[in-house]
CSV table of C-alpha atoms in Angstrom, one decimal:
chain,number,residue,atom,x,y,z
O,161,MET,CA,-82.7,-7.8,40.6
O,162,PRO,CA,-80.3,-8.1,43.6
O,163,ASP,CA,-80.3,-5.6,46.4
O,164,SER,CA,-78.1,-2.8,45.1
O,165,GLY,CA,-76.8,-2.1,48.6
O,166,TRP,CA,-75.1,-5.5,49.0
O,167,ILE,CA,-71.5,-6.0,47.8
O,168,ALA,CA,-69.7,-9.4,48.2
O,169,VAL,CA,-66.1,-8.8,49.2
O,170,ASP,CA,-63.4,-11.5,48.9
O,171,ALA,CA,-61.9,-10.6,52.3
O,172,MET,CA,-58.9,-12.9,51.9
O,173,GLY,CA,-57.5,-11.6,48.6
O,174,GLY,CA,-54.8,-9.0,48.1
O,175,ASP,CA,-51.1,-8.8,48.9
O,176,ASP,CA,-51.6,-7.5,52.4
O,177,GLY,CA,-54.5,-9.8,53.3
O,178,LEU,CA,-57.5,-9.4,55.6
O,179,ALA,CA,-56.5,-6.3,57.6
O,180,VAL,CA,-56.3,-4.0,54.5
O,181,MET,CA,-59.5,-5.5,53.0
O,182,LEU,CA,-61.5,-4.9,56.1
O,183,ALA,CA,-60.1,-1.4,56.6
O,184,GLY,CA,-61.0,-0.7,53.0
O,185,VAL,CA,-64.6,-2.0,53.5
O,186,ALA,CA,-64.9,0.1,56.6
O,187,ARG,CA,-63.7,3.2,54.8
O,188,ALA,CA,-66.2,2.5,51.9
O,189,ARG,CA,-69.0,2.2,54.4
O,190,HIS,CA,-68.3,5.8,55.6
O,191,GLN,CA,-67.9,7.2,52.1
O,192,PHE,CA,-70.9,5.6,50.4
O,193,GLU,CA,-74.2,5.6,52.1
O,194,GLY,CA,-76.6,2.6,52.2
O,195,MET,CA,-74.0,-0.1,51.5
O,196,HIS,CA,-74.0,-3.5,53.0
O,197,PHE,CA,-71.3,-6.2,52.7
O,198,PHE,CA,-70.9,-9.9,52.5
O,199,LEU,CA,-67.4,-10.5,54.0
O,200,VAL,CA,-66.3,-13.8,52.5
O,201,GLY,CA,-63.4,-15.8,54.0
O,202,ASP,CA,-62.3,-17.5,57.1
O,203,GLU,CA,-65.0,-16.7,59.7
O,204,THR,CA,-62.8,-16.8,62.7
O,205,ALA,CA,-60.2,-14.5,61.2
O,206,ILE,CA,-62.9,-12.1,59.9
O,207,ARG,CA,-64.6,-11.9,63.4
O,208,GLU,CA,-61.2,-11.2,65.0
O,209,GLY,CA,-60.4,-8.5,62.3
O,210,LEU,CA,-63.8,-6.8,62.8
O,211,LYS,CA,-62.8,-6.0,66.4
O,212,ALA,CA,-60.8,-3.1,64.9
O,213,HIS,CA,-63.9,-1.9,63.0
O,214,PRO,CA,-66.9,-2.5,65.4
O,215,ASN,CA,-69.3,-0.3,63.4
O,216,LEU,CA,-68.8,-2.4,60.3
O,217,SER,CA,-70.5,-5.4,61.9
O,218,GLN,CA,-73.9,-3.5,61.7
O,219,ASN,CA,-73.6,-3.4,57.9
O,220,SER,CA,-72.0,-6.7,57.1
O,221,GLU,CA,-72.6,-10.5,57.1
O,222,ILE,CA,-69.8,-13.0,57.3
O,223,VAL,CA,-69.9,-15.9,54.8
O,224,HIS,CA,-67.5,-18.6,55.7
O,225,ALA,CA,-65.0,-19.8,53.0
O,226,PRO,CA,-62.5,-22.5,54.1
O,227,GLU,CA,-60.0,-21.9,51.3
O,228,VAL,CA,-58.2,-19.1,49.5
O,229,VAL,CA,-57.1,-18.9,45.8
O,230,GLY,CA,-53.3,-18.6,45.7
O,231,SER,CA,-51.7,-15.6,43.9
O,232,SER,CA,-49.8,-17.9,41.5
O,233,GLU,CA,-52.5,-20.6,41.2
O,234,LYS,CA,-53.6,-21.6,37.7
O,235,PRO,CA,-57.2,-20.7,36.8
O,236,SER,CA,-57.9,-24.3,36.0
O,237,GLN,CA,-56.9,-25.3,39.5
O,238,ALA,CA,-58.9,-22.5,41.1
O,239,ILE,CA,-62.0,-23.3,39.2
O,240,ARG,CA,-62.1,-26.9,40.7
O,241,ARG,CA,-62.0,-25.4,44.2
O,242,ALA,CA,-64.4,-22.5,43.4
O,243,LYS,CA,-67.2,-23.6,45.8
O,244,LYS,CA,-64.8,-23.6,48.7
O,245,THR,CA,-62.7,-20.5,48.1
O,246,SER,CA,-63.5,-16.9,49.2
O,247,MET,CA,-63.2,-15.7,45.6
O,248,GLY,CA,-65.5,-18.4,44.2
O,249,ILE,CA,-68.2,-17.9,46.9
O,250,ALA,CA,-68.1,-14.1,46.5
O,251,ILE,CA,-68.9,-14.5,42.8
O,252,ASP,CA,-71.6,-17.2,43.5
O,253,LEU,CA,-73.4,-14.7,45.8
O,254,VAL,CA,-73.8,-12.5,42.7
O,255,LYS,CA,-75.0,-15.4,40.7
O,256,GLN,CA,-77.6,-16.2,43.4
O,257,GLY,CA,-78.8,-12.6,43.3
O,258,ARG,CA,-77.9,-12.1,47.0
O,259,ALA,CA,-75.2,-9.6,46.1
O,260,ALA,CA,-75.2,-7.0,43.3
O,261,ALA,CA,-71.5,-7.1,42.7
O,262,ALA,CA,-68.3,-8.9,43.8
O,263,VAL,CA,-64.9,-7.3,44.6
O,264,SER,CA,-61.7,-9.2,44.9
O,265,SER,CA,-58.0,-8.3,45.1
O,266,GLY,CA,-56.9,-11.8,44.3
O,267,ASN,CA,-55.6,-13.7,41.4
O,268,THR,CA,-56.8,-11.9,38.2
O,269,GLY,CA,-56.8,-15.0,35.9
O,270,ALA,CA,-58.7,-17.1,38.4
O,271,LEU,CA,-61.2,-14.3,39.0
O,272,MET,CA,-61.9,-13.9,35.3
O,273,ALA,CA,-62.2,-17.7,34.7
O,274,MET,CA,-64.6,-18.2,37.7
O,275,ALA,CA,-66.7,-15.1,36.8
O,276,LYS,CA,-67.1,-16.2,33.2
O,277,ILE,CA,-68.1,-19.7,34.1
O,278,SER,CA,-70.4,-18.7,36.9
O,279,LEU,CA,-72.1,-15.6,35.6
O,280,ARG,CA,-71.9,-16.4,31.8
O,281,MET,CA,-71.6,-13.8,29.0
O,282,LEU,CA,-74.3,-11.3,28.0
O,283,PRO,CA,-76.1,-12.2,24.8
O,284,GLY,CA,-74.1,-10.8,21.8
O,285,ILE,CA,-70.8,-10.7,23.7
O,286,ASP,CA,-68.1,-13.2,22.6
O,287,ARG,CA,-65.5,-12.4,25.3
O,288,PRO,CA,-65.2,-10.4,28.5
O,289,ALA,CA,-62.9,-7.4,28.6
O,290,LEU,CA,-61.0,-6.0,31.6
O,291,ALA,CA,-61.5,-2.3,31.8
O,292,ALA,CA,-59.9,0.2,34.1
O,293,ARG,CA,-59.8,4.0,34.7
O,294,LEU,CA,-56.5,5.8,34.1
O,295,PRO,CA,-55.7,9.4,35.0
O,296,THR,CA,-55.4,12.1,32.3
O,297,LEU,CA,-54.8,15.8,31.9
O,298,GLY,CA,-58.5,16.1,31.2
O,299,ASP,CA,-61.4,16.8,33.5
O,300,THR,CA,-62.1,13.1,34.1
O,301,ASP,CA,-60.3,9.7,34.0
O,302,MET,CA,-60.0,7.7,30.8
O,303,VAL,CA,-61.4,4.1,30.4
O,304,MET,CA,-59.1,1.6,28.8
O,305,LEU,CA,-59.9,-1.9,27.7
O,306,ASP,CA,-58.9,-4.7,27.2
O,307,LEU,CA,-56.1,-4.8,29.8
O,308,GLY,CA,-55.2,-8.5,29.7
O,309,ALA,CA,-58.2,-10.7,29.4
O,310,ASN,CA,-57.8,-11.4,25.7
O,311,THR,CA,-54.3,-11.4,24.1
O,312,GLU,CA,-55.7,-11.8,20.6
O,313,CYS,CA,-58.8,-10.0,19.3
O,314,ASP,CA,-60.6,-9.8,16.0
O,315,ALA,CA,-62.5,-6.8,14.7
O,316,ARG,CA,-65.8,-8.0,16.2
O,317,ASN,CA,-64.2,-8.2,19.6
O,318,LEU,CA,-62.8,-4.7,19.4
O,319,VAL,CA,-66.2,-3.3,18.3
O,320,GLN,CA,-67.9,-5.0,21.3
O,321,PHE,CA,-65.2,-3.7,23.6
O,322,ALA,CA,-65.9,-0.1,22.3
O,323,ILE,CA,-69.6,-0.4,22.9
O,324,MET,CA,-69.0,-1.8,26.4
O,325,GLY,CA,-66.4,0.8,27.2
O,326,ALA,CA,-68.7,3.6,26.1
O,327,ALA,CA,-71.4,2.3,28.4
O,328,TYR,CA,-68.9,2.1,31.3
O,329,ALA,CA,-67.8,5.7,30.7
O,330,ARG,CA,-71.4,6.9,30.7
O,331,THR,CA,-72.0,4.9,33.9
O,332,ALA,CA,-68.9,5.4,36.0
O,333,LEU,CA,-67.6,8.8,34.7
O,334,ASP,CA,-70.9,10.5,33.9
O,335,ILE,CA,-69.9,11.2,30.3
O,336,PRO,CA,-73.1,11.3,28.2
O,337,HIS,CA,-71.4,10.9,24.8
O,338,PRO,CA,-67.9,9.4,25.3
O,339,ARG,CA,-65.2,9.9,22.7
O,340,VAL,CA,-63.8,6.5,21.7
O,341,ALA,CA,-60.6,5.6,19.9
O,342,LEU,CA,-58.6,2.5,19.0
O,343,LEU,CA,-55.0,2.2,20.2
O,344,ASN,CA,-52.8,2.1,17.1
O,345,ILE,CA,-49.3,2.7,15.9
O,346,GLY,CA,-50.4,5.8,14.0
O,347,SER,CA,-53.4,8.0,13.5
O,348,GLU,CA,-53.6,7.6,9.7
O,349,ASP,CA,-56.4,5.4,8.3
O,350,MET,CA,-54.0,3.0,6.6
O,351,LYS,CA,-52.0,2.3,9.8
O,352,GLY,CA,-52.4,-0.9,11.9
O,353,THR,CA,-53.4,-4.4,11.5
O,354,ASP,CA,-56.4,-5.6,9.4
O,355,GLU,CA,-58.4,-6.3,12.6
O,356,ILE,CA,-57.9,-2.7,13.8
O,357,ARG,CA,-58.8,-1.1,10.5
O,358,ASP,CA,-61.8,-3.4,10.1
O,359,ALA,CA,-63.0,-2.5,13.6
O,360,ALA,CA,-62.6,1.3,12.8
O,361,ALA,CA,-64.7,0.9,9.7
O,362,GLN,CA,-67.4,-0.9,11.7
O,363,LEU,CA,-67.4,1.7,14.4
O,364,ARG,CA,-67.8,4.5,11.9
O,365,ALA,CA,-70.9,2.8,10.8
O,366,THR,CA,-72.4,2.4,14.3
O,367,PRO,CA,-74.7,5.4,14.9
O,368,ALA,CA,-77.1,3.6,17.3
O,369,VAL,CA,-74.9,4.0,20.4
O,370,ASP,CA,-74.2,7.2,22.5
O,371,MET,CA,-70.6,7.5,21.6
O,372,GLN,CA,-68.3,9.5,19.3
O,373,PHE,CA,-65.7,7.4,17.4
O,374,ASN,CA,-62.5,9.5,17.1
O,375,GLY,CA,-60.5,7.0,15.0
O,376,PHE,CA,-57.0,6.0,16.1
O,377,ILE,CA,-54.8,7.2,19.0
O,378,GLU,CA,-51.1,6.5,19.6
O,379,GLY,CA,-49.6,5.5,22.9
O,380,ASP,CA,-48.0,8.9,23.6
O,381,ARG,CA,-51.4,10.6,23.5
O,382,LEU,CA,-53.2,8.4,26.1
O,383,SER,CA,-52.8,10.7,29.0
O,384,ARG,CA,-53.7,13.9,27.2
O,385,GLY,CA,-57.4,13.7,27.9
O,386,GLU,CA,-58.3,13.8,24.2
O,387,VAL,CA,-60.5,10.7,24.4
O,388,ASP,CA,-62.7,9.1,27.0
O,389,VAL,CA,-62.4,5.4,26.0
O,390,VAL,CA,-59.4,3.6,24.5
O,391,VAL,CA,-59.9,0.2,22.9
O,392,CYS,CA,-57.2,-2.4,22.2
O,393,ASP,CA,-56.4,-6.1,22.5
O,394,GLY,CA,-55.4,-7.4,25.9
O,395,PHE,CA,-51.7,-7.9,25.0
O,396,SER,CA,-51.2,-4.3,23.9
O,397,GLY,CA,-53.4,-2.9,26.7
O,398,ASN,CA,-51.6,-4.7,29.4
O,399,ILE,CA,-48.2,-3.4,28.1
O,400,ALA,CA,-49.5,0.1,27.8
O,401,LEU,CA,-51.0,0.0,31.4
O,402,LYS,CA,-47.8,-1.4,33.0
O,403,THR,CA,-45.7,1.2,31.0
O,404,ALA,CA,-47.9,4.0,32.3
O,405,GLU,CA,-47.7,2.8,35.9
O,406,GLY,CA,-44.0,2.4,35.6
O,407,THR,CA,-43.5,5.9,34.2
O,408,ALA,CA,-45.6,7.4,37.0
O,409,ARG,CA,-43.4,5.7,39.6
O,410,PHE,CA,-40.3,6.8,37.7
O,411,VAL,CA,-41.4,10.4,37.8
O,412,ALA,CA,-42.3,10.2,41.5
O,413,ASP,CA,-39.0,8.6,42.4
O,414,LEU,CA,-37.0,11.1,40.3
O,415,LEU,CA,-38.7,14.0,42.0
O,416,LYS,CA,-37.9,12.5,45.4
O,417,ARG,CA,-34.2,12.0,44.5
O,418,ALA,CA,-34.0,15.6,43.1
O,419,PHE,CA,-35.5,17.2,46.2
O,420,ARG,CA,-33.2,15.3,48.5
O,421,SER,CA,-30.0,16.2,46.5
O,422,SER,CA,-29.1,19.4,48.4
O,423,VAL,CA,-30.2,21.8,51.0
O,424,ARG,CA,-31.5,24.2,48.3
O,425,SER,CA,-33.5,21.4,46.7
O,426,LYS,CA,-35.1,20.6,50.1
O,427,LEU,CA,-36.0,24.2,50.5
O,428,GLY,CA,-37.5,24.1,47.0
O,429,PHE,CA,-39.5,21.1,47.9
O,430,LEU,CA,-41.1,22.9,50.9
O,431,ILE,CA,-42.1,25.8,48.6
O,432,SER,CA,-43.5,23.5,45.9
O,433,ARG,CA,-45.0,21.0,48.3
O,434,PRO,CA,-48.7,21.8,47.4
O,435,ALA,CA,-48.0,21.2,43.7
O,436,THR,CA,-46.1,17.9,44.3
O,437,GLU,CA,-48.8,16.7,46.7
O,438,LEU,CA,-51.4,17.4,44.0
O,439,LEU,CA,-49.3,15.5,41.4
O,440,ARG,CA,-48.9,12.5,43.7
O,441,ASP,CA,-52.6,12.4,44.5
O,442,HIS,CA,-53.5,12.6,40.8
O,443,LEU,CA,-51.1,9.8,39.8
O,444,ASP,CA,-51.8,7.5,42.9
O,445,PRO,CA,-53.4,4.3,41.5
O,446,ASN,CA,-55.4,3.9,44.7
O,447,ASN,CA,-57.5,6.9,43.5
O,448,HIS,CA,-58.4,5.0,40.2
O,449,ASN,CA,-58.5,1.5,41.6
O,450,GLY,CA,-61.1,-1.1,40.5
O,451,ALA,CA,-61.0,-2.7,37.1
O,452,VAL,CA,-64.2,-4.4,35.9
O,453,PHE,CA,-64.8,-7.4,33.7
O,454,LEU,CA,-67.2,-6.0,31.1
O,455,GLY,CA,-69.5,-8.3,29.2
O,456,LEU,CA,-70.6,-10.6,32.0
O,457,ASN,CA,-74.1,-11.1,33.3
O,458,GLY,CA,-73.1,-9.5,36.5
O,459,ILE,CA,-70.5,-7.1,38.0
O,460,VAL,CA,-67.1,-8.3,39.2
O,461,VAL,CA,-64.5,-5.8,40.1
O,462,LYS,CA,-60.8,-6.5,40.4
O,463,SER,CA,-59.0,-4.4,43.0
O,464,HIS,CA,-55.2,-4.2,42.6
O,465,GLY,CA,-53.4,-6.7,44.8
O,466,GLY,CA,-51.2,-4.1,46.4
O,467,ALA,CA,-54.1,-1.6,46.9
O,468,THR,CA,-54.1,0.4,50.2
O,469,GLU,CA,-57.2,0.9,52.4
O,470,ARG,CA,-58.1,3.8,50.2
O,471,GLY,CA,-57.7,1.8,47.0
O,472,VAL,CA,-60.0,-1.0,48.3
O,473,ALA,CA,-62.6,1.6,49.2
O,474,THR,CA,-62.3,3.2,45.7
O,475,ALA,CA,-62.8,-0.2,44.1
O,476,ILE,CA,-65.9,-0.9,46.2
O,477,GLY,CA,-67.3,2.5,45.5
O,478,ASN,CA,-66.8,2.0,41.8
O,479,ALA,CA,-68.7,-1.3,42.0
O,480,ALA,CA,-71.6,0.4,43.8
O,481,LYS,CA,-71.8,3.1,41.2
O,482,MET,CA,-72.0,0.6,38.4
O,483,VAL,CA,-74.8,-1.3,40.2
O,484,ARG,CA,-76.8,1.8,40.9
O,485,ASN,CA,-76.5,3.0,37.3
O,486,ASP,CA,-77.4,-0.5,36.0
O,487,LEU,CA,-74.3,-1.0,33.9
O,488,VAL,CA,-75.2,-4.5,32.8
O,489,ARG,CA,-78.6,-3.5,31.4
O,490,ARG,CA,-77.1,-0.5,29.7
O,491,ILE,CA,-74.6,-2.7,27.8
O,492,ALA,CA,-77.3,-5.1,26.9
O,493,ASP,CA,-79.5,-2.3,25.6
O,494,ASP,CA,-76.7,-0.8,23.5
O,495,LEU,CA,-75.9,-4.2,22.0
O,496,GLY,CA,-79.5,-4.6,21.1
O,497,SER,CA,-79.6,-1.2,19.5
O,498,VAL,CA,-76.6,-2.0,17.3
O,499,GLU,CA,-78.0,-5.3,16.2
O,500,LYS,CA,-81.3,-3.7,15.2
O,501,ALA,CA,-79.5,-1.0,13.2
O,502,ALA,CA,-77.3,-3.6,11.4
């Protein structure tokens, strides 16, 4: 098993590049004890960037990568250059066992394709699923998958996603018996496609895993905190995620406009500032950053391309927690239990 303290970071990924990535790594080093980092990318640029974070040098090792995956580059093109790119080399460090996880803010499609080819799938898993944490009105975040890795899914895929999502919720959110639901157009048993209804029937008959299947959930209930894991195909999940993110920005911008509309409104803002700060902090995606490709024989975390220093640190911390709680083994064990009970 790889050293759980080493995380491979694609230092060249992300919209804002090296400076934000290194700042995020430095922040993670202070927040999470015992972590070490492989900083993968242009060696000269990384050494120059580390001058702003001198203490990080003690906990990191630079791994040179001469090339970078472009943000709009096709996965097929990126795969051919994997051995030379910062993204591909970071994933390969996980494959070699030198790193316990890889974190990148780069091209999502390329990251998934490289990770799937390099690390392979766990036995019993047909496809990887992209899972992320979303804020809710409950005491913890909610896990949602798939968020774009698979646009079409059959019932078997959805059941596998549910098992993996429940294992992730137990690992990352410390929920011992996660409540799981399938995203659907209604809560009634007869609603939805054949695949969704078949998946529901199979999940009701899956007692071997530590999870509680709660049936169907509609899109307007996602943020209520009623379930811990929401399962869907990647097409629906990506739309739901982008809609939720857009709604959060809409509410924030609307509040800004309202508070600036008059002197009385500005006074009202000063009075209500603690509440608005709490709202902003709760909805800030940087506090929930770090989607993971579940189903791989290794941990690969996708940080949002526009993540801030805090967001990058959150993604790295999420990766470290999955490693320390042995997420990959937990998923494999759960799949084995389901197969034995079948």
